[in-house]
Short mmCIF file of C-alpha atoms in Angstrom, two decimals:
data_model
loop_
_atom_site.label_atom_id
_atom_site.label_comp_id
_atom_site.label_asym_id
_atom_site.label_seq_id
_atom_site.Cartn_x
_atom_site.Cartn_y
_atom_site.Cartn_z
CA UNK A 1 -9.83 43.49 55.07
CA UNK A 2 -12.49 42.43 52.57
CA UNK A 3 -10.33 43.55 49.65
CA UNK A 4 -7.42 41.47 50.97
CA UNK A 5 -9.62 38.39 51.25
CA UNK A 6 -10.91 38.85 47.70
CA UNK A 7 -7.39 39.31 46.32
CA UNK A 8 -6.11 36.26 48.18
CA UNK A 9 -9.02 34.19 46.88
CA UNK A 10 -8.31 35.23 43.29
CA UNK A 11 -4.64 34.27 43.66
CA UNK A 12 -5.49 30.89 45.22
CA UNK A 13 -8.03 30.06 42.50
CA UNK A 14 -5.64 31.06 39.72
CA UNK A 15 -2.78 29.03 41.24
CA UNK A 16 -5.09 26.03 41.72
CA UNK A 17 -6.39 26.12 38.16
CA UNK A 18 -2.90 26.57 36.71
CA UNK A 19 -1.55 23.76 38.88
CA UNK A 20 -4.28 21.38 37.68
CA UNK A 21 -3.59 22.26 34.07
CA UNK A 22 0.17 21.77 34.46
CA UNK A 23 -0.27 18.43 36.30
CA UNK A 24 -1.77 16.82 33.22
CA UNK A 25 -0.37 13.38 32.50
CA UNK A 26 -0.25 14.21 28.81
CA UNK A 27 2.97 15.13 27.05
CA UNK A 28 2.09 18.79 26.56
CA UNK A 29 4.28 21.16 24.55
CA UNK A 30 6.75 23.05 26.78
CA UNK A 31 5.26 25.84 28.86
CA UNK A 32 7.28 29.02 28.35
CA UNK A 33 8.49 30.30 31.76
CA UNK A 34 6.99 33.54 33.06
CA UNK A 35 7.70 35.91 35.92
CA UNK A 36 4.32 37.53 36.66
CA UNK A 37 1.94 35.39 38.76
CA UNK A 38 -1.68 35.15 37.58
CA UNK A 39 -1.06 37.25 34.46
CA UNK A 40 1.49 34.79 33.09
CA UNK A 41 2.43 35.75 29.51
CA UNK A 42 -0.61 37.96 28.94
CA UNK A 43 1.12 41.35 29.00
CA UNK A 44 3.96 40.31 26.68
CA UNK A 45 1.43 38.71 24.33
CA UNK A 46 -0.78 41.81 24.16
CA UNK A 47 1.90 44.53 24.19
CA UNK A 48 4.72 43.10 22.07
CA UNK A 49 3.24 40.00 20.46
CA UNK A 50 5.36 39.83 17.32
CA UNK A 51 8.74 39.87 19.05
CA UNK A 52 7.48 37.77 21.95
CA UNK A 53 6.17 34.95 19.73
CA UNK A 54 9.31 35.06 17.59
CA UNK A 55 11.50 34.66 20.68
CA UNK A 56 9.35 31.80 21.99
CA UNK A 57 9.61 30.07 18.62
CA UNK A 58 13.39 30.45 18.57
CA UNK A 59 13.68 29.02 22.09
CA UNK A 60 11.07 26.22 21.98
CA UNK A 61 10.40 25.37 18.35
CA UNK A 62 7.13 25.56 16.44
CA UNK A 63 4.93 24.34 19.31
CA UNK A 64 4.82 25.69 22.86
CA UNK A 65 2.34 26.62 25.57
CA UNK A 66 1.52 30.07 26.96
CA UNK A 67 -0.49 31.04 30.01
CA UNK A 68 -2.94 33.66 28.67
CA UNK A 69 -5.98 35.12 30.42
CA UNK A 70 -6.22 32.33 32.96
CA UNK A 71 -5.78 29.34 30.63
CA UNK A 72 -3.07 27.31 28.97
CA UNK A 73 -2.96 27.88 25.20
CA UNK A 74 -0.95 25.72 22.81
CA UNK A 75 0.61 27.80 20.02
CA UNK A 76 1.02 25.70 16.87
CA UNK A 77 3.45 26.72 14.12
CA UNK A 78 3.86 25.94 10.44
CA UNK A 79 4.97 22.32 10.80
CA UNK A 80 1.74 21.23 12.47
CA UNK A 81 -0.86 23.88 11.61
CA UNK A 82 -2.30 21.57 8.95
CA UNK A 83 -3.18 19.04 11.67
CA UNK A 84 -5.28 21.63 13.50
CA UNK A 85 -6.96 22.73 10.27
CA UNK A 86 -7.70 19.22 9.00
CA UNK A 87 -8.65 17.29 12.17
CA UNK A 88 -12.13 18.72 12.60
CA UNK A 89 -13.13 15.91 14.95
CA UNK A 90 -10.50 17.23 17.38
CA UNK A 91 -10.08 20.96 16.72
CA UNK A 92 -13.19 23.10 16.38
CA UNK A 93 -12.94 26.78 15.42
CA UNK A 94 -16.73 27.23 15.58
CA UNK A 95 -16.93 25.93 19.15
CA UNK A 96 -14.32 28.42 20.34
CA UNK A 97 -16.10 31.22 18.48
CA UNK A 98 -19.41 30.27 20.15
CA UNK A 99 -17.77 30.45 23.55
CA UNK A 100 -16.49 33.95 22.85
CA UNK A 101 -19.60 35.45 21.23
CA UNK A 102 -23.01 34.88 22.91
CA UNK A 103 -24.81 34.23 19.65
CA UNK A 104 -27.22 31.72 21.20
CA UNK A 105 -28.56 34.57 23.37
CA UNK A 106 -28.64 37.29 20.72
CA UNK A 107 -30.08 34.95 18.03
CA UNK A 108 -31.99 32.47 20.16
CA UNK A 109 -34.57 31.60 17.48
CA UNK A 110 -31.93 30.15 15.13
CA UNK A 111 -29.68 28.53 17.74
CA UNK A 112 -27.11 31.28 17.78
CA UNK A 113 -25.00 31.50 14.64
CA UNK A 114 -26.64 28.42 13.21
CA UNK A 115 -25.21 25.12 12.02
CA UNK A 116 -21.73 25.74 10.52
CA UNK A 117 -22.09 22.84 8.07
CA UNK A 118 -25.38 24.27 6.82
CA UNK A 119 -23.90 27.78 6.60
CA UNK A 120 -21.00 26.56 4.46
CA UNK A 121 -23.45 24.69 2.22
CA UNK A 122 -25.48 27.87 1.75
CA UNK A 123 -22.41 29.89 0.73
CA UNK A 124 -21.21 27.25 -1.71
CA UNK A 125 -24.57 26.54 -3.34
CA UNK A 126 -26.22 29.94 -3.34
CA UNK A 127 -23.25 32.30 -3.66
CA UNK A 128 -20.04 30.65 -4.88
CA UNK A 129 -21.79 28.63 -7.60
CA UNK A 130 -23.64 31.77 -8.75
CA UNK A 131 -20.70 34.16 -9.07
CA UNK A 132 -21.33 34.50 -12.79
CA UNK A 133 -24.94 35.48 -12.05
CA UNK A 134 -23.81 38.19 -9.62
CA UNK A 135 -20.98 39.49 -11.81
CA UNK A 136 -22.78 42.55 -13.22
CA UNK A 137 -24.35 43.48 -9.89
CA UNK A 138 -21.05 43.29 -8.01
CA UNK A 139 -19.39 45.69 -10.45
CA UNK A 140 -22.30 48.14 -10.59
CA UNK A 141 -22.69 48.34 -6.82
CA UNK A 142 -18.96 48.70 -6.21
CA UNK A 143 -18.81 51.48 -8.78
CA UNK A 144 -21.74 53.45 -7.34
CA UNK A 145 -20.44 53.00 -3.78
CA UNK A 146 -16.99 54.21 -4.82
CA UNK A 147 -18.52 57.28 -6.44
CA UNK A 148 -20.47 58.00 -3.27
CA UNK A 149 -17.75 57.54 -0.65
CA UNK A 150 -14.52 58.33 -2.50
CA UNK A 151 -15.91 60.80 -4.99
CA UNK A 152 -16.58 61.37 -8.66
CA UNK A 153 -15.40 64.95 -9.02
CA UNK A 154 -11.94 66.31 -9.73
CA UNK A 155 -11.56 67.50 -6.16
CA UNK A 156 -8.77 66.04 -4.05
CA UNK A 157 -10.05 64.16 -1.04
CA UNK A 158 -8.20 62.83 2.00
CA UNK A 159 -9.79 59.90 3.81
CA UNK A 160 -8.84 58.96 7.36
CA UNK A 161 -9.71 55.60 8.92
CA UNK A 162 -10.13 54.02 5.50
CA UNK A 163 -11.43 50.78 7.02
CA UNK A 164 -14.70 52.48 8.06
CA UNK A 165 -15.23 53.78 4.52
CA UNK A 166 -14.50 50.31 3.12
CA UNK A 167 -17.17 48.73 5.35
CA UNK A 168 -19.72 51.04 3.72
CA UNK A 169 -18.46 50.41 0.19
CA UNK A 170 -18.43 46.63 0.53
CA UNK A 171 -21.88 46.71 2.11
CA UNK A 172 -23.36 47.71 -1.25
CA UNK A 173 -22.62 44.47 -3.12
CA UNK A 174 -23.01 42.26 -0.03
CA UNK A 175 -26.46 43.65 0.82
CA UNK A 176 -27.45 43.40 -2.85
CA UNK A 177 -26.61 39.68 -2.87
CA UNK A 178 -28.03 38.87 0.56
CA UNK A 179 -31.22 40.90 0.92
CA UNK A 180 -31.86 41.93 -2.68
CA UNK A 181 -31.50 44.81 -5.08
CA UNK A 182 -34.58 46.70 -3.87
CA UNK A 183 -33.71 46.75 -0.17
CA UNK A 184 -29.99 47.37 -0.58
CA UNK A 185 -30.56 50.96 -1.76
CA UNK A 186 -31.60 52.16 1.72
CA UNK A 187 -29.10 54.01 3.88
CA UNK A 188 -30.20 52.25 7.07
CA UNK A 189 -29.60 48.86 5.43
CA UNK A 190 -26.09 49.90 4.38
CA UNK A 191 -25.46 51.24 7.89
CA UNK A 192 -26.56 47.96 9.46
CA UNK A 193 -24.41 45.91 7.10
CA UNK A 194 -21.38 48.12 7.66
CA UNK A 195 -21.65 48.36 11.46
CA UNK A 196 -23.03 44.95 12.41
CA UNK A 197 -19.74 43.04 12.68
CA UNK A 198 -17.93 45.85 14.49
CA UNK A 199 -20.71 46.11 17.06
CA UNK A 200 -20.94 42.36 17.67
CA UNK A 201 -17.17 41.96 17.78
CA UNK A 202 -16.97 43.89 21.02
CA UNK A 203 -17.31 40.48 22.66
CA UNK A 204 -14.06 39.45 20.94
CA UNK A 205 -12.29 42.80 21.16
CA UNK A 206 -12.51 43.06 24.96
CA UNK A 207 -9.91 40.65 26.40
CA UNK A 208 -11.33 38.04 28.82
CA UNK A 209 -9.96 39.63 31.99
CA UNK A 210 -12.56 37.91 34.18
CA UNK A 211 -11.00 34.58 33.26
CA UNK A 212 -8.13 35.43 35.59
CA UNK A 213 -10.65 34.83 38.39
CA UNK A 214 -12.02 31.61 36.91
CA UNK A 215 -11.73 30.18 33.36
CA UNK A 216 -14.93 30.84 31.41
CA UNK A 217 -16.26 33.51 33.78
CA UNK A 218 -15.76 36.29 31.21
CA UNK A 219 -17.82 34.55 28.57
CA UNK A 220 -20.49 33.59 31.11
CA UNK A 221 -20.88 37.25 32.09
CA UNK A 222 -21.21 38.23 28.41
CA UNK A 223 -24.28 36.03 28.22
CA UNK A 224 -25.71 37.37 31.46
CA UNK A 225 -25.65 41.01 30.32
CA UNK A 226 -27.43 40.08 27.06
CA UNK A 227 -30.05 37.89 28.77
CA UNK A 228 -30.82 40.64 31.27
CA UNK A 229 -31.22 43.17 28.46
CA UNK A 230 -28.37 45.30 29.77
CA UNK A 231 -26.47 45.17 26.48
CA UNK A 232 -27.37 43.64 23.12
CA UNK A 233 -25.42 45.10 20.19
CA UNK A 234 -27.42 43.03 17.70
CA UNK A 235 -30.83 44.45 18.58
CA UNK A 236 -30.81 47.67 16.59
CA UNK A 237 -29.51 45.88 13.50
CA UNK A 238 -31.96 43.02 13.93
CA UNK A 239 -34.83 45.52 14.04
CA UNK A 240 -33.70 47.18 10.79
CA UNK A 241 -33.25 43.88 8.97
CA UNK A 242 -36.53 42.48 10.24
CA UNK A 243 -38.50 45.46 8.88
CA UNK A 244 -36.90 45.18 5.46
CA UNK A 245 -37.18 41.40 5.37
CA UNK A 246 -40.87 41.56 6.28
CA UNK A 247 -41.64 44.04 3.56
CA UNK A 248 -39.73 42.09 0.93
CA UNK A 249 -41.04 38.64 1.90
CA UNK A 250 -44.66 39.81 1.92
CA UNK A 251 -44.17 41.58 -1.40
CA UNK A 252 -42.64 38.53 -3.05
CA UNK A 253 -45.31 36.15 -1.82
CA UNK A 254 -48.01 38.53 -2.99
CA UNK A 255 -46.47 39.04 -6.44
CA UNK A 256 -45.79 35.34 -6.92
CA UNK A 257 -49.45 34.61 -6.27
CA UNK A 258 -50.57 37.32 -8.68
CA UNK A 259 -48.19 36.61 -11.57
CA UNK A 260 -47.68 32.86 -11.22
CA UNK A 261 -45.22 31.42 -13.72
CA UNK A 262 -44.52 34.85 -15.19
CA UNK A 263 -43.27 36.15 -11.83
CA UNK A 264 -39.73 37.52 -12.02
CA UNK A 265 -37.91 35.61 -9.28
CA UNK A 266 -35.29 37.71 -7.42
CA UNK A 267 -31.81 36.22 -7.22
CA UNK A 268 -30.52 36.73 -3.68
CA UNK A 269 -29.96 34.82 -0.46
CA UNK A 270 -33.27 35.94 1.04
CA UNK A 271 -35.16 34.31 -1.82
CA UNK A 272 -33.14 31.13 -1.39
CA UNK A 273 -34.09 31.08 2.29
CA UNK A 274 -37.74 31.46 1.30
CA UNK A 275 -37.39 28.28 -0.74
CA UNK A 276 -35.69 26.24 1.97
CA UNK A 277 -37.70 23.49 3.79
CA UNK A 278 -37.79 25.45 7.07
CA UNK A 279 -39.73 28.36 5.50
CA UNK A 280 -43.48 28.22 6.16
CA UNK A 281 -45.39 30.97 4.28
CA UNK A 282 -48.34 30.49 6.64
CA UNK A 283 -46.26 31.05 9.76
CA UNK A 284 -43.37 33.35 8.93
CA UNK A 285 -40.77 34.21 11.53
CA UNK A 286 -39.39 37.41 9.99
CA UNK A 287 -36.92 37.96 12.80
CA UNK A 288 -35.47 34.47 12.35
CA UNK A 289 -34.95 35.21 8.64
CA UNK A 290 -33.19 38.46 9.56
CA UNK A 291 -31.00 36.58 12.02
CA UNK A 292 -30.04 34.04 9.36
CA UNK A 293 -28.90 36.89 7.13
CA UNK A 294 -26.97 38.39 10.06
CA UNK A 295 -24.71 35.34 10.18
CA UNK A 296 -23.46 36.04 6.67
CA UNK A 297 -23.18 39.79 7.25
CA UNK A 298 -20.97 39.04 10.24
CA UNK A 299 -18.75 36.74 8.19
CA UNK A 300 -18.48 38.84 5.03
CA UNK A 301 -18.29 42.58 5.63
CA UNK A 302 -15.51 43.07 8.21
CA UNK A 303 -13.05 40.63 6.66
CA UNK A 304 -13.55 41.96 3.12
CA UNK A 305 -13.37 45.61 4.22
CA UNK A 306 -10.16 45.00 6.15
CA UNK A 307 -8.52 43.38 3.13
CA UNK A 308 -9.69 46.20 0.84
CA UNK A 309 -8.38 48.91 3.17
CA UNK A 310 -5.04 47.15 3.59
CA UNK A 311 -4.70 46.66 -0.18
CA UNK A 312 -5.33 50.35 -0.89
CA UNK A 313 -2.87 51.46 1.80
CA UNK A 314 -0.28 48.94 0.62
CA UNK A 315 -0.47 50.35 -2.91
CA UNK A 316 -0.67 53.98 -1.79
CA UNK A 317 2.47 53.36 0.28
CA UNK A 318 4.36 51.87 -2.67
CA UNK A 319 3.85 54.04 -5.78
CA UNK A 320 6.53 52.06 -7.65
CA UNK A 321 3.88 49.41 -8.38
CA UNK A 322 1.21 51.82 -9.61
CA UNK A 323 2.30 52.12 -13.25
CA UNK A 324 2.57 48.37 -13.86
CA UNK A 325 -0.81 47.69 -12.33
CA UNK A 326 -2.37 50.61 -14.21
CA UNK A 327 -1.10 49.38 -17.58
CA UNK A 328 -2.43 45.88 -16.93
CA UNK A 329 -5.85 47.14 -15.87
CA UNK A 330 -6.00 49.57 -18.80
CA UNK A 331 -5.57 46.67 -21.20
CA UNK A 332 -8.24 44.64 -19.40
CA UNK A 333 -10.57 47.66 -19.48
CA UNK A 334 -10.85 47.17 -23.25
CA UNK A 335 -12.88 44.02 -22.64
CA UNK A 336 -15.72 45.93 -20.95
CA UNK A 337 -19.10 45.98 -22.70
CA UNK A 338 -21.07 49.12 -23.62
CA UNK A 339 -22.22 49.45 -20.01
CA UNK A 340 -18.67 49.33 -18.63
CA UNK A 341 -19.06 45.77 -17.29
CA UNK A 342 -16.13 43.36 -17.47
CA UNK A 343 -16.72 39.68 -18.26
CA UNK A 344 -15.99 37.42 -15.31
CA UNK A 345 -13.24 35.75 -17.34
CA UNK A 346 -11.24 39.00 -17.22
CA UNK A 347 -10.48 38.31 -13.56
CA UNK A 348 -8.11 35.53 -14.64
CA UNK A 349 -6.16 38.06 -16.72
CA UNK A 350 -5.46 40.36 -13.76
CA UNK A 351 -2.17 38.56 -13.14
CA UNK A 352 -0.26 41.41 -11.53
CA UNK A 353 -3.24 42.60 -9.52
CA UNK A 354 -3.95 39.10 -8.24
CA UNK A 355 -0.34 38.67 -7.11
CA UNK A 356 -0.47 42.09 -5.44
CA UNK A 357 -3.65 41.12 -3.58
CA UNK A 358 -2.22 37.79 -2.41
CA UNK A 359 0.86 39.59 -1.12
CA UNK A 360 -1.31 42.14 0.67
CA UNK A 361 -3.20 39.27 2.31
CA UNK A 362 0.04 37.50 3.25
CA UNK A 363 1.49 40.61 4.89
CA UNK A 364 -1.64 41.55 6.82
CA UNK A 365 0.65 40.64 9.75
CA UNK A 366 -1.66 38.82 12.14
CA UNK A 367 0.70 36.91 14.42
CA UNK A 368 -1.55 34.37 16.16
CA UNK A 369 -5.10 33.71 14.99
CA UNK A 370 -7.75 31.07 14.21
CA UNK A 371 -8.18 29.69 17.77
CA UNK A 372 -9.56 26.14 17.90
CA UNK A 373 -11.26 24.46 20.87
CA UNK A 374 -9.88 20.99 21.60
CA UNK A 375 -12.76 18.48 21.61
CA UNK A 376 -10.71 15.50 22.83
CA UNK A 377 -7.16 14.59 23.75
CA UNK A 378 -4.89 14.49 20.72
CA UNK A 379 -1.30 13.56 19.93
CA UNK A 380 0.49 15.58 17.25
CA UNK A 381 2.86 13.92 14.81
CA UNK A 382 5.80 15.30 16.83
CA UNK A 383 4.60 13.50 19.99
CA UNK A 384 3.29 16.57 21.81
CA UNK A 385 -0.29 16.39 23.05
CA UNK A 386 -3.22 18.66 23.81
CA UNK A 387 -6.02 17.85 26.18
CA UNK A 388 -9.78 18.20 25.88
CA UNK A 389 -10.99 21.69 26.75
CA UNK A 390 -7.68 23.33 25.89
CA UNK A 391 -7.17 25.96 23.19
CA UNK A 392 -4.93 25.54 20.14
CA UNK A 393 -4.03 28.77 18.35
CA UNK A 394 -2.13 29.05 15.07
CA UNK A 395 1.13 30.96 14.71
CA UNK A 396 0.45 32.51 11.29
CA UNK A 397 3.70 34.47 11.36
CA UNK A 398 5.64 31.20 11.39
CA UNK A 399 4.13 30.45 7.96
CA UNK A 400 3.92 33.88 6.37
CA UNK A 401 7.36 35.08 7.52
CA UNK A 402 9.28 31.91 6.71
CA UNK A 403 11.97 32.29 4.02
CA UNK A 404 11.79 28.67 2.87
CA UNK A 405 8.04 28.94 2.32
CA UNK A 406 7.87 32.49 0.94
CA UNK A 407 11.20 33.14 -0.75
CA UNK A 408 13.74 35.87 -0.13
CA UNK A 409 12.98 38.68 2.31
CA UNK A 410 9.65 37.22 3.52
CA UNK A 411 8.97 40.14 5.86
CA UNK A 412 9.18 42.66 3.02
CA UNK A 413 6.35 43.48 0.59
CA UNK A 414 6.91 42.15 -2.93
CA UNK A 415 3.82 42.72 -5.07
CA UNK A 416 4.91 40.28 -7.77
CA UNK A 417 6.14 37.53 -5.46
CA UNK A 418 3.36 35.13 -6.57
CA UNK A 419 3.14 35.78 -10.34
CA UNK A 420 4.97 32.68 -11.61
CA UNK A 421 3.72 30.30 -8.93
CA UNK A 422 0.18 29.69 -10.24
CA UNK A 423 -1.25 30.48 -6.82
CA UNK A 424 -4.14 32.96 -7.21
CA UNK A 425 -5.22 35.03 -4.23
CA UNK A 426 -8.13 32.70 -3.45
CA UNK A 427 -6.05 29.49 -3.48
CA UNK A 428 -5.29 27.79 -0.16
CA UNK A 429 -1.73 26.44 0.04
CA UNK A 430 0.53 25.26 2.83
CA UNK A 431 2.40 28.59 2.75
CA UNK A 432 -0.75 30.75 2.71
CA UNK A 433 -3.31 30.46 5.51
CA UNK A 434 -5.03 33.85 5.33
CA UNK A 435 -8.31 32.06 4.52
CA UNK A 436 -7.71 29.17 6.90
CA UNK A 437 -7.18 25.71 5.48
CA UNK A 438 -8.55 22.24 5.00
CA UNK A 439 -12.18 21.62 4.20
CA UNK A 440 -13.15 24.44 6.56
CA UNK A 441 -11.27 27.13 4.64
CA UNK A 442 -13.33 30.27 4.14
CA UNK A 443 -16.07 29.31 1.62
CA UNK A 444 -16.71 32.95 0.71
CA UNK A 445 -13.17 33.70 -0.40
CA UNK A 446 -14.00 33.46 -4.11
CA UNK A 447 -16.71 36.12 -3.82
CA UNK A 448 -14.42 38.30 -1.71
CA UNK A 449 -11.43 38.05 -4.04
CA UNK A 450 -13.53 38.64 -7.16
CA UNK A 451 -15.17 41.69 -5.65
CA UNK A 452 -11.92 43.16 -4.34
CA UNK A 453 -10.24 42.76 -7.74
CA UNK A 454 -13.13 44.54 -9.48
CA UNK A 455 -12.98 47.29 -6.86
CA UNK A 456 -9.21 47.73 -7.19
CA UNK A 457 -9.49 47.66 -10.99
CA UNK A 458 -11.90 50.58 -10.87
CA UNK A 459 -9.78 52.43 -8.31
CA UNK A 460 -6.50 52.02 -10.20
CA UNK A 461 -8.06 53.12 -13.49
CA UNK A 462 -9.89 56.14 -12.12
CA UNK A 463 -7.86 57.51 -9.21
CA UNK A 464 -4.41 58.57 -8.20
CA UNK A 465 -3.95 57.81 -4.50
CA UNK A 466 -1.07 58.08 -2.07
CA UNK A 467 -0.39 58.26 1.63
CA UNK A 468 -0.66 61.72 3.16
CA UNK A 469 2.61 61.12 5.01
CA UNK A 470 4.46 60.09 1.85
CA UNK A 471 5.71 57.03 3.72
CA UNK A 472 4.79 53.36 4.06
CA UNK A 473 1.91 53.23 6.53
CA UNK A 474 2.30 50.63 9.25
CA UNK A 475 -0.67 48.63 10.49
CA UNK A 476 -2.24 49.21 13.88
CA UNK A 477 -1.54 46.31 16.21
CA UNK A 478 -3.99 44.98 18.82
CA UNK A 479 -2.23 42.16 20.58
CA UNK A 480 -1.73 39.38 18.01
CA UNK A 481 -3.98 41.00 15.38
CA UNK A 482 -3.81 44.09 13.16
CA UNK A 483 -6.08 46.67 11.62
CA UNK A 484 -5.36 49.09 8.73
CA UNK A 485 -3.71 52.42 9.50
CA UNK A 486 -5.98 55.34 10.41
CA UNK A 487 -3.71 57.88 8.70
CA UNK A 488 -4.83 59.84 5.66
CA UNK A 489 -4.95 58.50 2.11
CA UNK A 490 -5.22 61.17 -0.60
CA UNK A 491 -7.44 60.41 -3.61
CA UNK A 492 -7.54 62.41 -6.83
CA UNK A 493 -9.36 61.70 -10.06
CA UNK A 494 -7.02 60.47 -12.78
CA UNK A 495 -6.49 62.51 -15.92
CA UNK A 496 -8.12 60.85 -18.92
CA UNK A 497 -10.60 58.74 -16.98
CA UNK A 498 -11.61 55.53 -18.70
CA UNK A 499 -14.38 54.21 -16.47
CA UNK A 500 -16.89 57.04 -16.54
CA UNK A 501 -18.56 56.48 -19.91
CA UNK A 502 -22.05 57.83 -20.51
CA UNK A 503 -23.53 54.36 -20.49
CA UNK A 504 -22.30 53.65 -16.98
CA UNK A 505 -23.27 57.04 -15.66
CA UNK A 506 -26.70 56.58 -17.19
CA UNK A 507 -26.96 53.25 -15.43
CA UNK A 508 -26.12 54.84 -12.08
CA UNK A 509 -28.57 57.65 -12.74
CA UNK A 510 -31.19 55.02 -13.43
CA UNK A 511 -30.48 53.51 -10.02
CA UNK A 512 -30.98 56.90 -8.41
CA UNK A 513 -34.29 57.31 -10.21
CA UNK A 514 -35.32 53.88 -8.97
CA UNK A 515 -34.80 55.07 -5.44
CA UNK A 516 -37.38 57.77 -5.96
CA UNK A 517 -40.06 55.19 -6.72
CA UNK A 518 -39.88 53.86 -3.20
CA UNK A 519 -41.30 55.58 -0.16
CA UNK A 520 -39.22 55.08 2.92
CA UNK A 521 -41.01 52.96 5.45
CA UNK A 522 -42.29 54.11 8.79
CA UNK A 523 -42.00 52.02 11.94
CA UNK A 524 -45.36 50.41 11.16
CA UNK A 525 -44.80 49.61 7.49
CA UNK A 526 -44.17 50.95 4.04
CA UNK A 527 -46.10 51.40 0.81
CA UNK A 528 -44.99 50.98 -2.81
#
């Protein structure tokens, strides 16, 4: 009896909420009909998203509404995506992200994931404008990480779930830039950087099933379990970062006082935070500093690792492109200095590689992404409207799979599709929204693209790699999104290796010797 009452209540609430949403006086985009009460379009969207969205687009045009997880969602295609991306007083990606991830509970002392305007400013001023400064360090750390996780011997190695390995590799340069060269050598720091986003993203990965009962209930319960201490995926990583931040901050303050003007200032994001107005050396909140760094770890590692893994698999699946890319990179290799470091200008000469990377990004095959919360009622240029509190989600496939925007055979992979178009991989255009768009396009894309190109340069020069299956590996699909294939990629050292000169190996050996000068810290502290 009780179960029947509960089920009836759920149905009545869902019907009531849906009825209210559909009775809006606004001229909403057409709601696609559905046959399953309560669930609406959810199953089709999660199980067969690509074909489902394509059929909806053919039937209703580039804007339509779906009933997903207890709420009406407006799907916006290529003709009007730019309105969502440019009208930041109406459509707010950050607000929707905050609703999904309980950052204000996990990172209470910095107001969740912080001020997005301030975060963008930090990336632009302290990272993007300093890419030349970080050039050597990015290459060195990528090289040493590649040696560690892919291998430096002549042995053949097969790697499964390449994405996980890429999170570790990309954590080397990212940790170096964020927390500093000294702290980034520790395994627990690399582990935290590589696992942080995956652990936090559980709040995004688990579909909001509770919203079928009442809209917003799922996200409310996420906050309850964190507040009650039942589950906090950020805690273990916060503890690691806080210990390392405390050691480094205290060390820097002490050395600056001792050496004065002759002090060798570290160049990293932690040092920049220590020079921001909020930092008080007499009352240091080490955990808050660690949380500030966490924001940028969350934004940088997963996205970059996913692109790197996809790029490797795309090339391993298509050996016909290997020779052309190898010859280009071999010529560029000649510009390296005695330590094996390429000048930053050489990135502009990686024409074929850049086009390959842009194509890999274009064909990542996310169907619907970049959800934006609607802050106020809005009328699109086509006359359709959205109402405050609704969700607008972008149909990326409508842009990336469109023949008029991409050229012939848009759903096929063409590594050199972008060579003559003067559109580098980091450039935002109307036909390329992998990094978002408008003034809120990903501010870290220049660092990501530079680093990935250096990484792929090294890989192409030094390794032969192919899919274990000998076939093109398809991506794993999770509803509207994808992840790289888990199947094996075989790596072998190339014959006649170019990038393993004595100078570079000596440099890496020097890094290993540096590690020995540090004693690993205990829970209470650490000594020099």
